[in-house]
């Protein structure tokens, strides 16, 4: 029963056979690597787990080596148990009881027949001898009693062997559990240490900032009574420098992420794009506009850049895409090609898009389909220049949409692409 339960747990829910190269999904279910890969090839916008139906991402599958080891043990135990169950062995020679000695009225093995005890005895194959010892439906052959005894002995030995195997497996799992718990304790301690350090820095910088603000307030209180500008602003240069450092760095020493109010650069806008008067929104026009040609303008692709570019720091900007389709938003390097028809996966562009097929895609090469829980109407784009990262979020719930890693060595600009007349991109204040 124990072996049967173990083999059932070691069975793939897809092929109903023992796991081969098992992988574990993000919803904690296991499948054969080949089975789940073939399952994920089915054309579907969202791939769901065959067991719990939760959405899964093939790139998040991880090999389950511990399960593979346990499957190997379960298969080996099952084979050995089946083999032992089919055999009745001689207690003295450990060989199968294939012959029946008529003089001693008991089954013997091939080695027993060659021994001095049975050398002169009449023997027959056990299958031929058994019918002669049956009366009606009752079997009187003593071999059954001996066989039953042998089975009981072998069953006890097999039970002890199985228990030993499971004790070893349980010991291995207990050791792994202790190891993982110890690692978790170390990680918890490190997190607590970093948290306390962060809180201490916050407190120190908050105190210093309050002192600097108080000093500035005291200096400005004398404005009404002192008309000399030099005396009105006698604030120490080092005081202002410290204040600027506090305002431009976070408590862990990393530059703050600044909200950028993007305005669109009309000199880069494709002739088919219409920009609003305040340059905060763009849509696709009905025809080509009469605009001057210049090296900065995208002539063949419906693109436009933001007016401000970045060569350092961390920045983010938000935009509304509404219910339209046929758009792409993100960031692009300054040297991106302007005078030829661009592919969306052009090098130097990091963006996500919504196509006519209503499929969200990250513009990697090849494109990466995105499985989103809800349709984003407002998108936040984060740019970390030093770390070489462009990250996209649903600005309404800050759920991450996609993350790019790159290497920046020139100015990076906000980037927008439109190719559907009903679509409009609106910058958020």
XYZ file of N, CA and C in Angstrom, residues 236-338:
309
model
N 24.649 79.444 5.447
C 25.950 78.866 5.132
C 25.885 77.999 3.887
N 26.946 78.066 3.086
C 26.994 77.265 1.858
C 26.968 75.775 2.173
N 27.667 75.370 3.235
C 27.673 73.944 3.578
C 26.292 73.476 4.020
N 25.506 74.414 4.629
C 24.137 74.077 5.037
C 23.269 73.786 3.817
N 23.366 74.644 2.791
C 22.601 74.427 1.569
C 23.039 73.161 0.854
N 24.344 72.907 0.874
C 24.853 71.706 0.210
C 24.300 70.447 0.886
N 24.264 70.438 2.213
C 23.721 69.284 2.928
C 22.232 69.114 2.619
N 21.512 70.247 2.551
C 20.091 70.172 2.250
C 19.850 69.593 0.869
N 20.649 70.009 -0.111
C 20.514 69.467 -1.462
C 20.803 67.978 -1.492
N 21.820 67.545 -0.739
C 22.148 66.121 -0.701
C 21.012 65.324 -0.089
N 20.382 65.869 0.942
C 19.258 65.166 1.564
C 18.069 65.051 0.619
N 17.862 66.123 -0.156
C 16.708 66.126 -1.051
C 16.927 65.291 -2.297
N 18.175 65.002 -2.635
C 18.449 64.272 -3.875
C 18.948 62.861 -3.655
N 19.013 62.401 -2.397
C 19.408 61.022 -2.126
C 18.431 60.397 -1.162
N 18.249 59.089 -1.313
C 17.415 58.354 -0.380
C 18.252 57.902 0.791
N 17.621 57.225 1.748
C 18.317 56.898 2.983
C 19.350 55.810 2.813
N 19.312 55.050 1.739
C 20.340 54.036 1.524
C 21.411 54.533 0.576
N 21.453 55.823 0.287
C 22.508 56.385 -0.534
C 22.255 56.284 -2.009
N 21.098 55.803 -2.452
C 20.781 55.658 -3.873
C 19.955 56.854 -4.324
N 20.217 57.332 -5.516
C 19.488 58.500 -6.019
C 17.995 58.251 -6.029
N 17.239 59.282 -5.681
C 15.783 59.175 -5.680
C 15.261 59.043 -7.106
N 14.061 58.490 -7.202
C 13.413 58.364 -8.509
C 12.481 59.552 -8.680
N 12.808 60.450 -9.636
C 12.065 61.692 -9.796
C 10.957 61.533 -10.831
N 9.801 62.128 -10.504
C 8.667 62.127 -11.426
C 8.928 63.171 -12.515
N 8.933 62.740 -13.774
C 9.208 63.623 -14.903
C 7.884 64.010 -15.563
N 7.648 65.296 -15.746
C 6.462 65.770 -16.467
C 6.841 65.895 -17.943
N 6.539 64.867 -18.685
C 7.002 64.763 -20.067
C 6.193 65.690 -20.972
N 6.892 66.441 -21.792
C 6.281 67.136 -22.933
C 6.892 66.564 -24.198
N 6.115 66.479 -25.247
C 6.547 65.839 -26.486
C 7.339 66.824 -27.344
N 8.337 66.307 -28.034
C 9.213 67.137 -28.862
C 8.655 67.190 -30.283
N 8.097 68.316 -30.727
C 7.504 68.372 -32.075
C 8.537 68.195 -33.179
N 9.812 68.474 -32.893
C 10.837 68.319 -33.929
C 11.125 66.856 -34.237
N 10.724 65.956 -33.343
C 10.941 64.515 -33.593
C 9.684 63.826 -34.104
N 8.519 64.479 -34.031
C 7.242 63.825 -34.343
C 7.138 63.490 -35.825
N 6.707 62.274 -36.127
C 6.431 61.856 -37.499
C 5.349 62.759 -38.108
N 5.423 63.070 -39.408
C 4.444 63.980 -40.033
C 2.991 63.525 -39.921
N 2.736 62.259 -39.590
C 1.363 61.771 -39.472
C 0.840 61.863 -38.038
N 1.655 62.328 -37.090
C 1.232 62.426 -35.694
C 0.777 63.849 -35.387
N -0.331 63.949 -34.621
C -0.871 65.235 -34.201
C -0.589 65.434 -32.720
N 0.141 66.481 -32.370
C 0.440 66.824 -30.989
C -0.519 67.913 -30.518
N -0.939 67.845 -29.263
C -1.790 68.886 -28.702
C -0.979 70.164 -28.520
N -1.692 71.301 -28.296
C -1.011 72.584 -28.160
C -0.050 72.596 -26.973
N -0.453 71.921 -25.873
C 0.433 71.902 -24.704
C 1.484 70.795 -24.802
N 1.489 70.058 -25.937
C 2.449 68.977 -26.197
C 2.409 67.885 -25.106
N 1.193 67.638 -24.582
C 1.031 66.602 -23.552
C 0.276 65.386 -24.061
N -0.183 65.402 -25.317
C -0.879 64.242 -25.874
C -0.559 64.139 -27.356
N -0.745 62.906 -27.903
C -0.460 62.651 -29.309
C -1.446 61.618 -29.828
N -1.845 61.788 -31.099
C -2.702 60.794 -31.758
C -2.314 60.745 -33.228
N -2.813 59.731 -33.942
C -2.510 59.552 -35.355
C -3.497 60.356 -36.191
N -2.967 61.244 -37.066
C -3.832 62.081 -37.879
C -4.357 61.369 -39.115
N -5.248 62.063 -39.842
C -5.854 61.478 -41.043
C -4.936 61.563 -42.258
N -3.972 62.441 -42.228
C -3.066 62.595 -43.360
C -1.726 63.144 -42.912
N -0.869 63.407 -43.882
C 0.461 63.898 -43.596
C 0.429 65.415 -43.380
N 1.081 65.847 -42.302
C 1.159 67.273 -42.009
C 2.320 67.904 -42.772
N 2.176 69.180 -43.043
C 3.240 69.923 -43.704
C 4.184 70.467 -42.632
N 5.204 69.695 -42.327
C 6.155 70.073 -41.283
C 7.548 70.114 -41.894
N 8.422 70.966 -41.343
C 9.783 71.055 -41.886
C 10.573 69.775 -41.627
N 11.380 69.407 -42.572
C 12.242 68.233 -42.431
C 13.462 68.623 -41.595
N 13.875 67.741 -40.707
C 15.092 67.977 -39.925
C 15.651 66.626 -39.492
N 16.917 66.542 -39.138
C 17.549 65.244 -38.808
C 16.938 64.551 -37.599
N 16.236 65.289 -36.741
C 15.689 64.686 -35.533
C 14.350 63.988 -35.782
N 13.680 64.284 -36.893
C 12.314 63.815 -37.109
C 12.279 62.361 -37.600
N 11.314 61.575 -37.060
C 11.044 60.222 -37.557
C 10.205 60.366 -38.826
N 10.790 60.097 -39.970
C 10.113 60.346 -41.232
C 9.244 59.172 -41.678
N 9.646 57.921 -41.390
C 8.924 56.758 -41.922
C 8.220 55.934 -40.856
N 8.479 56.192 -39.585
C 7.836 55.444 -38.509
C 7.039 56.416 -37.639
N 5.823 56.052 -37.215
C 4.949 56.974 -36.461
C 5.395 57.115 -35.003
N 6.559 57.722 -34.820
C 7.150 57.830 -33.488
C 7.307 59.292 -33.094
N 7.471 59.512 -31.778
C 7.814 60.824 -31.237
C 8.547 60.597 -29.921
N 9.487 61.492 -29.600
C 10.246 61.407 -28.361
C 9.810 62.508 -27.414
N 10.141 62.343 -26.122
C 9.947 63.401 -25.157
C 10.982 64.501 -25.356
N 10.685 65.677 -24.866
C 11.596 66.811 -25.061
C 12.861 66.674 -24.230
N 12.753 66.045 -23.066
C 13.888 65.949 -22.150
C 14.469 64.549 -22.162
N 15.813 64.463 -22.270
C 16.504 63.184 -22.193
C 17.313 63.109 -20.915
N 17.866 61.909 -20.638
C 18.545 61.682 -19.365
C 19.872 60.954 -19.595
N 20.875 61.395 -18.879
C 22.196 60.746 -18.929
C 22.638 60.260 -17.559
N 21.776 60.390 -16.559
C 22.099 59.928 -15.215
C 20.814 59.881 -14.397
N 20.891 59.214 -13.256
C 19.794 59.239 -12.297
C 18.682 58.254 -12.566
N 17.657 58.350 -11.702
C 16.474 57.486 -11.781
C 15.255 58.388 -11.978
N 14.430 58.068 -12.952
C 13.301 58.909 -13.323
C 12.105 58.022 -13.675
N 10.910 58.590 -13.559
C 9.728 57.878 -14.047
C 8.731 58.884 -14.597
N 7.927 58.411 -15.540
C 6.848 59.224 -16.105
C 5.629 58.340 -16.312
N 4.471 58.961 -16.236
C 3.213 58.234 -16.363
C 2.438 58.750 -17.564
N 1.672 57.865 -18.184
C 0.889 58.222 -19.363
C -0.371 57.372 -19.405
N -1.396 57.906 -20.030
C -2.656 57.184 -20.181
C -2.783 56.691 -21.623
N -3.122 55.402 -21.774
C -3.329 54.818 -23.101
C -4.812 54.536 -23.353
N -5.630 54.634 -22.307
C -7.077 54.455 -22.468
C -7.446 53.086 -22.995
N -8.495 53.046 -23.841
C -8.994 51.781 -24.385
C -8.487 51.516 -25.799
N -7.655 52.416 -26.339
C -7.187 52.240 -27.710
C -6.201 51.107 -27.840
N -5.937 50.720 -29.093
C -4.954 49.680 -29.375
C -4.004 50.209 -30.447
N -2.973 49.461 -30.732
C -2.022 49.889 -31.738
C -1.084 50.964 -31.222
N -0.432 50.716 -30.064
C 0.502 51.680 -29.501
C 1.691 50.948 -28.877
N 2.770 51.695 -28.697
C 3.940 51.199 -27.976
C 4.526 52.375 -27.209
N 4.957 52.149 -25.962
C 5.527 53.208 -25.130
C 6.755 52.657 -24.418
N 7.697 53.545 -24.111
C 8.882 53.115 -23.397
C 9.970 54.159 -23.430
N 11.201 53.737 -23.726
C 12.360 54.625 -23.766
C 13.219 54.254 -24.970
N 13.970 55.243 -25.478
C 14.824 55.015 -26.646
C 16.090 55.855 -26.497
N 17.189 55.345 -27.059
C 18.425 56.110 -27.026
C 18.382 57.216 -28.093
N 19.200 58.227 -27.900
C 19.164 59.399 -28.769
C 19.544 59.059 -30.207
N 20.412 58.073 -30.398
C 20.913 57.761 -31.740
C 20.017 56.806 -32.515
N 18.795 56.510 -32.014
C 17.925 55.588 -32.726
C 17.653 56.129 -34.139
N 17.567 55.238 -35.123
C 17.420 55.621 -36.528
C 16.150 56.451 -36.748
N 16.259 57.549 -37.531
C 15.117 58.441 -37.765
C 14.610 58.373 -39.206
